[in-house]
């Protein structure tokens, strides 16, 4: 029977070998955290390697994702579909072992980590989802949602500002099934962290309302086990276990030094470390006895069978609840969805209102909320402005079975937490702030796109139209940058009908985030035929047309559609054939078939004007280098919106002038 240290050394050996073969990576953290990981994964973690998607598994997050070989070693040793050949392909093209863990690449990886602190934020989201789903579905004697979330984090995660945002909220919410292991090795890329990181982490987390254990010796398996049991026993607040470790443990010359952090140890040092650890096996070879002790397939399958028995009893006692639980965990939309949303959108067009698209969004939420109990929303302390609360909203702080999260002023943390909620399953998370403050949330929004996380981001106050708050609050470049982000879908609707269609599209999008860009000011609702309403879902459509081939095409989004229609009316009166195209979602439009795109924006019509109160340069894609753009090329100003729009050229007269300049004979 191998000792715990020998079992942990299997992680160290695989990590050293993979990094050395790739000549790239981070061996220090896997070697330092191996003893902690051995205790957690062999004695406490509830999982099933033969079914990584088992609904009631414990979630394990490696927030310090640069140490990815720790996770890959654990997955390989416990029996996941990650063979030795993939470890040998560490950091190579199209392998299942990329440089940082990526969800969708490797079985058993719960989220993409690497940008420090965000895995911790995702873990908070996973813990919120577990508790909320359990409160909604568990019944006396039937706890079908009952699992823990574990997260490993390092000094870098603790230094990142997002850790303050999300850990503060986790403590406020009392997430008792969230347990963090802090690898306090005191080393980062620049060296010993005492020169720039001297926080009293114990007191800091106690102030957040966390239960704190330690410092403990992270290389003492019994101490780690005792700390884990203690953390599990505290159910009214999250727990942090502070573990003192030695980075690069076992490396005679590089342990405890930054040299082991982010580079291969070197062949000579790997050989010395093997000798130091007493590891005699060849590179990538693990003794069969050690494999047998690590193998979690049998125990995992038995745990899942026991849970399936619990689920069967639940189905018998609460058949309708069980059916709804399975629908939501499968990510299925209710069967009445299409008919209900069709009627809602049709009724909106038949009953025009001049309202802000943020208000139209709230009205849509009012309708969708009763159809979709899986909606779990929140705003970064701007609910009265974002209008993200509807009549059925219940705060999860007061009611654990609720559907609304007051995130506080934590845009970055909010967005990353919602990514975790999306990964858990059973919910469609939506978040909200002002569009300009996507800058605070930028990396988490980017991560949502990279991970294909189903999150809906409501961004209101979409332009200089918010007025007196001035350029600090007036977005200019944000809309363009969201559109340029791969796998990000962005909608800027012009009225209540387009807003409802945008929400519908966001709900139906399963493999990536959607941003809804909404106005503060009221928007005129144009007339449309049924065919035009139907074509909104295609991202762009002809809103107003002339007989025959148009002389000029005017393209607009959001609040600028109204002045564009006004300019088109004057051009038509002057005898020009004018087409107005509403383009609320450029990415959706770009994904339509060529024939449809050509029918809306025919390549034969080169005279084009785009009108949008965002960065102008984006629109050359649609108007061509010789087209005209009524857009922003500077930041805004502080003044009433009614004065700002004319000051920056967003008037019928200026759109008309730009169009006429293209229609003049050469």
XYZ file of C-alpha atoms in Angstrom:
666
model
C 0.000 0.000 0.000
C 1.536 3.286 -1.084
C 1.781 6.135 1.391
C -0.091 9.405 0.946
C 3.180 11.119 0.042
C 3.846 8.548 -2.691
C 0.348 9.071 -4.058
C 0.921 12.831 -4.106
C 4.297 12.309 -5.736
C 2.502 10.766 -8.720
C 1.044 14.242 -9.338
C 4.467 15.820 -8.945
C 6.101 13.383 -11.352
C 3.451 13.750 -14.058
C 3.520 17.529 -13.719
C 7.300 17.716 -13.969
C 7.349 15.341 -16.922
C 4.618 17.082 -18.931
C 6.059 20.563 -18.419
C 9.543 19.299 -19.245
C 8.394 17.581 -22.445
C 6.559 20.722 -23.544
C 9.439 22.884 -22.293
C 6.665 25.216 -21.209
C 4.335 25.523 -18.256
C 4.170 25.928 -14.502
C 5.481 22.990 -12.467
C 5.796 24.787 -9.125
C 2.157 25.010 -8.076
C 1.235 21.372 -8.914
C 4.250 20.204 -6.931
C 3.329 22.470 -4.030
C -0.382 21.629 -3.897
C -0.099 17.899 -4.613
C -0.527 16.873 -0.974
C -3.675 19.001 -0.565
C -5.110 17.672 -3.815
C -4.444 14.058 -2.829
C -6.469 14.426 0.376
C -9.365 16.262 -1.243
C -9.706 14.116 -4.343
C -9.213 10.734 -2.693
C -11.116 11.278 0.556
C -13.732 13.977 0.029
C -14.557 14.896 -3.565
C -17.854 13.405 -4.789
C -17.476 12.755 -8.510
C -17.756 10.058 -11.154
C -14.957 9.868 -13.738
C -17.153 7.767 -16.046
C -19.786 10.522 -16.140
C -18.178 13.965 -15.722
C -21.596 15.593 -16.263
C -23.349 13.861 -13.337
C -25.680 16.563 -12.027
C -24.999 16.163 -8.305
C -21.216 15.915 -8.454
C -19.101 18.202 -6.319
C -17.573 20.976 -8.386
C -13.808 21.456 -8.301
C -12.313 24.685 -9.635
C -8.618 25.386 -10.141
C -8.620 29.177 -9.953
C -4.833 29.358 -10.177
C -5.192 27.762 -13.591
C -1.575 28.201 -14.638
C -0.956 25.075 -12.535
C -3.127 23.107 -14.949
C -0.974 19.986 -14.763
C -2.227 19.511 -11.210
C -5.764 19.149 -12.548
C -4.783 17.078 -15.574
C -2.815 14.715 -13.332
C -5.798 14.336 -11.002
C -8.184 13.649 -13.863
C -5.815 11.118 -15.397
C -5.076 9.296 -12.143
C -8.699 9.056 -10.996
C -9.902 7.577 -14.268
C -11.287 10.315 -16.516
C -10.922 9.987 -20.273
C -7.525 11.673 -20.285
C -4.900 9.094 -21.302
C -1.152 9.414 -20.878
C -0.826 10.411 -24.533
C -2.743 13.613 -23.760
C -0.417 14.406 -20.858
C 2.483 13.988 -23.245
C 0.736 16.479 -25.550
C 0.543 19.128 -22.834
C 0.237 22.614 -24.340
C 0.232 21.266 -27.907
C -2.209 22.147 -30.685
C -5.638 20.508 -30.352
C -4.685 18.458 -27.296
C -7.040 17.892 -24.365
C -4.391 19.449 -22.132
C -4.142 23.128 -23.092
C -1.887 25.479 -21.165
C -4.735 26.590 -18.922
C -7.824 24.461 -18.202
C -10.565 25.064 -20.775
C -14.127 23.874 -20.395
C -15.177 21.753 -23.344
C -11.655 20.502 -24.081
C -11.024 18.211 -21.138
C -13.540 15.924 -19.397
C -13.824 16.967 -15.758
C -12.840 20.616 -16.273
C -15.710 22.721 -14.913
C -14.644 26.157 -16.134
C -11.868 27.913 -18.024
C -9.334 29.428 -15.647
C -6.094 31.330 -15.942
C -7.040 35.003 -15.537
C -6.415 34.963 -11.797
C -9.344 35.286 -9.429
C -12.002 34.452 -11.989
C -12.092 30.763 -11.155
C -12.810 31.796 -7.572
C -15.623 34.004 -8.874
C -16.980 31.140 -10.991
C -16.924 28.973 -7.856
C -19.062 31.529 -6.029
C -21.519 31.338 -8.932
C -21.557 27.541 -8.798
C -22.256 27.668 -5.051
C -25.062 30.200 -5.547
C -26.595 27.979 -8.219
C -26.379 24.865 -6.039
C -28.058 26.514 -3.078
C -30.745 28.269 -5.113
C -31.574 25.179 -7.171
C -31.734 23.086 -3.999
C -34.074 25.570 -2.355
C -36.312 25.499 -5.407
C -36.448 21.715 -5.850
C -35.474 19.858 -2.673
C -38.294 18.636 -0.465
C -38.268 16.964 2.978
C -36.559 13.603 2.617
C -35.600 14.354 -0.980
C -32.367 16.307 -1.285
C -31.620 15.773 -4.951
C -29.441 18.899 -5.129
C -26.774 18.477 -2.476
C -23.161 19.007 -3.448
C -20.164 21.114 -2.516
C -18.003 23.514 -4.478
C -14.257 23.379 -3.857
C -11.816 25.919 -5.212
C -8.027 26.066 -5.192
C -6.512 29.537 -5.304
C -3.090 31.101 -4.962
C -1.499 34.353 -3.876
C -2.195 35.852 -7.295
C -5.926 35.133 -6.998
C -5.925 36.822 -3.610
C -4.231 39.925 -4.965
C -6.656 40.361 -7.851
C -9.426 42.836 -7.052
C -12.119 40.428 -8.194
C -11.367 38.239 -5.166
C -12.504 41.075 -2.904
C -15.723 41.568 -4.885
C -16.841 37.963 -4.972
C -15.656 36.833 -1.541
C -17.414 39.770 0.084
C -20.665 38.767 -1.625
C -20.181 35.056 -0.853
C -19.845 35.870 2.833
C -22.887 38.131 2.771
C -24.932 35.360 1.169
C -23.605 32.754 3.629
C -22.643 30.167 1.015
C -21.922 27.309 3.393
C -21.149 24.750 0.685
C -18.272 26.744 -0.754
C -14.815 25.694 0.482
C -11.619 27.362 -0.675
C -8.048 26.111 -0.311
C -5.593 29.003 -0.386
C -2.119 27.932 -1.513
C -0.086 30.466 0.431
C 3.404 29.791 -0.903
C 4.495 33.432 -0.903
C 5.920 33.277 -4.427
C 4.742 34.887 -7.650
C 6.477 35.580 -10.960
C 8.420 38.535 -9.585
C 9.648 36.637 -6.545
C 8.768 36.661 -2.849
C 5.413 38.363 -2.403
C 6.246 39.917 0.955
C 7.488 42.930 -0.984
C 4.009 43.655 -2.376
C 1.470 41.460 -0.568
C 1.327 41.561 3.224
C -2.436 41.331 3.809
C -3.690 39.543 6.900
C -5.772 37.104 4.851
C -7.198 35.405 7.935
C -8.677 38.645 9.260
C -9.717 39.774 5.814
C -11.869 36.710 5.229
C -13.277 36.734 8.740
C -14.394 40.290 7.985
C -16.156 38.931 4.895
C -18.096 36.504 7.141
C -16.093 33.440 6.097
C -15.079 30.621 8.401
C -11.277 30.531 8.302
C -9.031 27.565 9.125
C -5.281 27.916 9.407
C -2.599 28.533 8.591
C -1.972 24.803 8.310
C 0.920 22.877 6.852
C -0.205 22.120 3.305
C 2.175 19.177 3.159
C 0.650 17.488 6.236
C -2.128 15.227 4.948
C -3.694 14.780 8.376
C -3.834 18.551 8.915
C -5.444 19.020 5.501
C -8.002 16.307 6.272
C -8.905 17.802 9.647
C -9.286 21.249 8.091
C -11.532 19.876 5.336
C -13.798 18.144 7.855
C -14.015 21.330 9.891
C -14.917 23.353 6.808
C -17.617 20.879 5.828
C -19.146 21.126 9.305
C -19.736 24.885 8.943
C -22.900 25.283 6.898
C -23.887 28.916 7.399
C -20.860 30.573 5.806
C -18.175 29.745 3.238
C -14.864 28.389 4.468
C -11.283 29.266 3.625
C -8.448 26.890 4.466
C -5.109 28.697 4.456
C -2.347 26.266 3.549
C 1.341 27.076 3.815
C 3.168 25.238 1.051
C 6.516 25.207 -0.701
C 6.293 25.962 -4.398
C 8.125 23.319 -6.418
C 8.129 20.923 -3.444
C 10.728 18.208 -4.027
C 12.980 20.200 -6.350
C 16.351 20.433 -4.559
C 17.475 23.717 -6.148
C 14.239 25.432 -7.194
C 11.738 24.629 -4.432
C 10.536 27.762 -2.693
C 11.805 29.973 -5.510
C 10.217 31.815 -8.400
C 12.362 29.745 -10.817
C 9.893 26.871 -10.352
C 6.830 29.018 -11.006
C 6.549 29.413 -14.754
C 9.246 27.403 -16.531
C 10.329 23.808 -16.964
C 12.707 22.671 -14.238
C 15.244 21.293 -16.709
C 16.268 17.688 -17.252
C 18.956 17.770 -14.599
C 16.681 19.277 -11.940
C 13.864 16.844 -12.778
C 16.282 13.958 -12.231
C 17.385 15.448 -8.905
C 13.742 15.968 -7.862
C 12.964 12.329 -8.651
C 15.795 11.289 -6.391
C 14.681 13.735 -3.670
C 11.118 12.392 -3.801
C 12.178 8.766 -4.027
C 10.364 8.424 -7.352
C 11.994 5.699 -9.433
C 9.531 5.311 -12.310
C 10.380 6.495 -15.817
C 8.801 9.672 -17.209
C 4.996 9.385 -17.547
C 5.007 5.927 -15.935
C 2.899 5.319 -12.818
C 3.158 2.056 -10.817
C 0.002 -0.037 -11.077
C -0.420 -0.068 -7.296
C -0.615 3.732 -7.280
C -3.098 3.748 -10.167
C -5.300 1.339 -8.227
C -5.321 3.533 -5.138
C -6.151 6.623 -7.186
C -8.871 4.984 -9.315
C -12.231 6.609 -8.510
C -14.365 5.015 -11.223
C -15.967 2.332 -9.074
C -16.708 4.588 -6.119
C -17.954 7.325 -8.434
C -20.323 5.015 -10.281
C -21.693 3.739 -6.969
C -22.294 7.290 -5.740
C -24.156 8.147 -8.915
C -26.241 4.970 -8.655
C -27.215 5.925 -5.124
C -28.208 9.385 -6.335
C -30.216 7.889 -9.196
C -32.153 5.890 -6.605
C -32.828 9.146 -4.732
C -33.965 10.761 -7.970
C -36.317 7.855 -8.702
C -37.881 8.220 -5.244
C -38.209 11.965 -5.849
C -39.878 11.349 -9.211
C -42.400 9.104 -7.523
C -43.129 11.530 -4.683
C -43.012 14.756 -6.734
C -43.474 13.858 -10.417
C -44.120 17.379 -11.723
C -41.194 18.874 -9.825
C -38.927 16.087 -11.043
C -39.984 16.695 -14.635
C -39.286 20.408 -14.287
C -35.917 19.732 -12.646
C -34.842 17.525 -15.513
C -36.083 20.034 -18.113
C -34.026 22.782 -16.549
C -30.884 20.703 -16.047
C -31.134 19.625 -19.701
C -31.336 23.296 -20.743
C -34.639 22.759 -22.527
C -37.068 25.591 -23.256
C -40.726 25.062 -22.200
C -42.997 23.607 -24.871
C -45.202 26.725 -24.857
C -42.245 29.019 -25.546
C -42.709 29.592 -29.267
C -46.444 30.239 -29.174
C -46.251 32.477 -26.104
C -43.407 34.643 -27.394
C -44.949 34.904 -30.865
C -48.176 36.225 -29.385
C -46.317 38.628 -27.102
C -44.236 40.130 -29.924
C -47.215 40.365 -32.259
C -49.254 42.149 -29.590
C -46.436 44.636 -29.014
C -46.377 45.592 -32.680
C -50.152 45.987 -32.670
C -50.042 48.265 -29.621
C -47.226 50.751 -30.215
C -45.612 52.620 -27.334
C -42.934 55.270 -27.245
C -40.838 53.995 -24.346
C -37.164 53.517 -23.558
C -35.784 50.154 -24.592
C -34.692 49.602 -20.966
C -38.397 49.855 -20.018
C -39.323 47.614 -22.934
C -36.784 45.132 -21.561
C -38.452 45.177 -18.158
C -41.859 44.653 -19.787
C -40.411 41.691 -21.673
C -38.941 40.298 -18.460
C -42.374 40.588 -16.889
C -43.686 38.310 -19.594
C -40.725 35.920 -19.750
C -40.414 35.578 -15.991
C -43.614 33.586 -15.707
C -42.529 31.330 -18.593
C -38.950 30.782 -17.444
C -38.462 30.079 -13.730
C -34.817 29.369 -14.566
C -34.106 33.080 -15.051
C -31.716 34.162 -12.280
C -30.965 37.832 -12.665
C -29.255 40.699 -10.997
C -27.768 44.136 -11.352
C -24.601 45.810 -10.087
C -26.460 48.220 -7.781
C -28.408 49.759 -10.677
C -31.696 47.868 -10.641
C -33.839 51.060 -10.658
C -31.901 52.292 -13.704
C -31.357 49.006 -15.533
C -34.982 47.984 -14.792
C -34.030 44.346 -14.235
C -36.507 43.663 -11.442
C -39.977 42.447 -12.407
C -43.043 41.754 -10.267
C -42.045 38.134 -9.601
C -38.488 38.921 -8.526
C -37.435 37.517 -5.146
C -34.032 38.276 -3.620
C -32.000 35.170 -2.840
C -30.566 36.850 0.272
C -34.031 36.914 1.841
C -35.431 33.830 0.093
C -32.920 31.120 -0.915
C -35.414 29.860 -3.501
C -35.573 33.292 -5.127
C -34.528 34.447 -8.572
C -32.800 37.801 -8.097
C -29.310 38.746 -6.903
C -28.370 42.196 -5.686
C -24.718 42.098 -6.728
C -23.753 45.457 -5.277
C -21.208 47.650 -7.055
C -19.276 44.661 -8.389
C -19.496 44.618 -12.191
C -16.490 42.331 -12.733
C -17.447 39.968 -9.935
C -21.078 39.899 -11.060
C -20.203 38.883 -14.613
C -17.764 36.172 -13.529
C -20.201 34.826 -10.921
C -22.884 34.576 -13.598
C -20.484 32.530 -15.736
C -20.309 30.060 -12.859
C -24.103 30.003 -12.561
C -24.321 29.258 -16.279
C -21.847 26.374 -15.957
C -23.771 24.778 -13.104
C -26.936 24.191 -15.096
C -30.574 24.750 -14.212
C -30.447 28.522 -14.693
C -30.229 31.207 -17.354
C -28.358 34.042 -15.643
C -28.745 37.665 -16.630
C -26.704 40.582 -15.347
C -26.947 44.337 -15.731
C -25.073 47.621 -15.515
C -24.534 50.753 -17.609
C -22.912 50.018 -20.980
C -19.836 52.107 -20.175
C -19.146 49.922 -17.134
C -18.684 46.843 -19.257
C -15.102 48.107 -18.979
C -15.061 46.954 -15.350
C -16.420 43.565 -16.421
C -14.479 43.234 -19.652
C -12.387 40.156 -18.959
C -15.288 38.181 -17.492
C -17.416 39.130 -20.508
C -14.622 37.948 -22.774
C -14.339 34.727 -20.777
C -18.075 34.141 -21.218
C -17.577 34.251 -24.980
C -14.484 32.044 -24.831
C -16.274 29.475 -22.654
C -19.546 29.635 -24.626
C -21.337 30.476 -21.387
C -25.038 31.195 -21.734
C -25.275 34.567 -20.007
C -27.466 37.553 -20.910
C -25.852 40.920 -20.215
C -28.220 43.878 -19.995
C -26.358 47.125 -20.702
C -28.482 50.255 -20.431
C -27.721 53.970 -20.913
C -26.326 53.063 -24.289
C -24.940 56.338 -25.674
C -24.376 60.052 -25.160
C -28.159 60.076 -24.835
C -27.856 59.580 -21.082
C -26.932 63.245 -20.937
C -25.774 65.182 -17.921
C -23.640 62.469 -16.316
C -21.113 63.289 -18.989
C -18.344 61.420 -20.805
C -17.346 59.294 -17.798
C -20.720 57.587 -18.122
C -21.349 57.930 -21.859
C -20.258 54.869 -23.852
C -18.598 55.435 -27.208
C -16.269 52.564 -28.080
C -17.901 49.837 -25.957
C -20.537 48.747 -28.469
C -17.985 48.308 -31.240
C -15.632 46.336 -29.019
C -18.396 43.939 -27.951
C -19.268 43.340 -31.593
C -15.627 42.571 -32.327
C -15.395 39.916 -29.612
C -15.597 36.383 -31.071
C -18.684 34.360 -30.122
C -20.398 37.394 -28.600
C -23.888 38.270 -29.781
C -24.904 41.917 -29.430
C -28.297 43.554 -29.917
C -29.139 47.267 -29.938
C -32.922 47.413 -30.490
C -34.772 50.497 -31.722
C -38.078 49.954 -29.897
C -40.113 47.588 -27.720
C -40.650 45.056 -30.508
C -36.982 44.686 -31.376
C -36.226 44.518 -27.650
C -38.571 41.574 -27.187
C -37.077 39.814 -30.210
C -33.590 40.416 -28.802
C -34.556 38.841 -25.470
C -36.045 35.859 -27.293
C -32.860 35.379 -29.307
C -30.726 35.646 -26.164
C -32.776 32.984 -24.372
C -32.543 30.649 -27.359
C -28.768 31.069 -27.677
C -27.186 28.164 -25.802
C -23.519 28.515 -26.687
C -22.413 32.000 -25.796
C -23.279 35.305 -24.150
C -25.643 37.941 -25.494
C -25.487 41.664 -24.778
C -28.676 43.736 -24.894
C -27.790 47.400 -25.448
C -30.674 49.532 -24.206
C -31.595 53.205 -24.107
C -32.457 55.537 -21.296
C -34.531 57.823 -23.550
C -37.898 56.982 -25.090
C -37.901 55.536 -28.597
C -40.509 55.872 -31.328
C -42.007 52.594 -32.546
C -42.112 52.468 -36.369
C -44.803 50.763 -38.396
C -44.020 47.247 -39.574
C -45.659 44.459 -41.501
C -45.786 40.939 -40.104
C -42.988 39.958 -42.481
C -40.798 42.751 -41.147
C -41.444 41.723 -37.546
C -40.465 38.173 -38.453
C -37.223 39.340 -40.050
C -36.052 41.189 -36.936
C -34.795 37.831 -35.680
C -32.398 37.753 -38.636
C -30.444 40.628 -37.110
C -31.142 43.135 -39.864
C -34.072 43.830 -42.147
C -35.624 46.379 -44.472
C -37.686 48.754 -42.349
C -38.659 51.204 -45.105
C -38.225 50.763 -48.840
C -38.883 52.309 -52.240
C -40.042 50.824 -55.498
C -37.235 49.235 -57.444
C -33.550 49.331 -56.676
C -32.775 52.043 -54.111
C -30.470 54.935 -54.890
C -29.163 54.951 -51.334
C -29.356 52.786 -48.217
C -29.515 54.268 -44.732
C -28.511 51.900 -41.929
C -29.255 52.580 -38.272
C -29.669 51.003 -34.847
C -31.329 51.926 -31.574
C -32.425 55.479 -30.937
C -30.960 56.672 -34.237
C -33.507 54.739 -36.294
C -36.039 57.519 -35.703
C -33.926 60.328 -37.178
C -32.850 58.041 -40.007
C -36.475 57.437 -40.945
C -37.016 61.208 -40.851
C -34.109 61.778 -43.219
C -35.395 59.039 -45.525
C -38.785 60.726 -45.682
C -37.209 63.996 -46.858
C -35.010 62.228 -49.382
C -38.043 60.423 -50.765
C -39.916 63.726 -51.057
C -36.976 65.027 -53.103
C -37.412 62.147 -55.534
C -34.743 59.716 -54.328
C -35.320 56.011 -53.897
C -34.358 55.318 -50.291
C -34.083 52.145 -48.250
C -33.816 52.180 -44.458
C -32.278 49.106 -42.845
C -32.583 48.488 -39.133
C -29.568 46.447 -38.040
C -30.057 45.645 -34.348
C -27.639 42.682 -34.351
C -24.745 42.771 -36.771
C -23.430 39.336 -35.766
C -26.804 37.664 -36.274
C -27.207 39.419 -39.613
C -23.711 38.403 -40.707
C -24.595 34.761 -40.010
C -27.559 34.800 -42.389
C -27.228 33.183 -45.792
C -25.679 35.257 -48.534
C -28.951 35.560 -50.459
C -30.721 37.172 -47.505
C -27.850 39.545 -46.755
C -27.749 40.566 -50.405
C -31.513 41.142 -50.429
C -31.184 43.592 -47.536
C -27.871 45.263 -48.444
C -27.431 44.681 -52.188
C -23.825 45.062 -53.270
C -24.970 47.005 -56.325
C -26.019 49.931 -54.113
C -22.806 51.579 -52.991
C -24.288 54.821 -51.676
C -24.728 54.051 -47.984
C -24.943 55.971 -44.729
C -24.729 54.385 -41.272
C -26.145 56.189 -38.246
C -25.291 55.148 -34.696
C -24.269 57.040 -31.556
C -21.232 54.824 -31.074
C -17.717 54.678 -32.474
C -17.929 55.513 -36.173
C -15.092 53.342 -37.519
C -16.946 50.080 -36.933
C -19.444 50.906 -39.671
C -17.032 51.026 -42.610
C -17.666 47.277 -42.762
C -21.197 48.002 -43.999
C -20.924 51.301 -45.862
C -17.564 50.763 -47.545
C -14.613 53.110 -47.528
C -16.531 55.697 -49.565
C -19.672 55.541 -47.462
C -20.687 58.050 -44.823
C -21.051 57.477 -41.108
C -22.896 59.619 -38.606
C -21.189 58.398 -35.466
C -18.831 59.272 -32.642
C -15.149 60.051 -33.136
C -14.600 61.670 -29.730
C -15.854 61.228 -26.189
C -19.123 62.890 -25.206
C -19.905 65.931 -23.089
C -21.985 66.761 -20.042
C -25.292 68.314 -21.117
C -28.950 67.383 -21.536
C -29.437 64.677 -24.153
C -31.625 66.981 -26.214
C -28.643 69.250 -26.746
C -25.975 66.557 -27.057
C -27.468 64.734 -30.025
C -27.585 67.855 -32.232
C -24.134 68.911 -31.009
C -22.644 65.640 -32.235
C -24.572 65.555 -35.498
C -27.364 63.145 -34.678
C -30.095 65.074 -36.454
C -32.299 64.535 -39.462
C -30.538 67.450 -41.141
C -27.063 65.971 -40.770
C -28.128 62.506 -41.919
C -29.793 64.198 -44.889
C -26.636 66.185 -45.662
C -24.447 63.072 -45.569
C -26.848 61.214 -47.832
C -27.087 64.095 -50.308
C -23.305 64.287 -50.526
C -23.320 60.710 -51.832
C -26.172 61.338 -54.269
C -24.560 64.320 -55.991
C -23.344 63.591 -59.520
C -19.622 62.830 -59.672
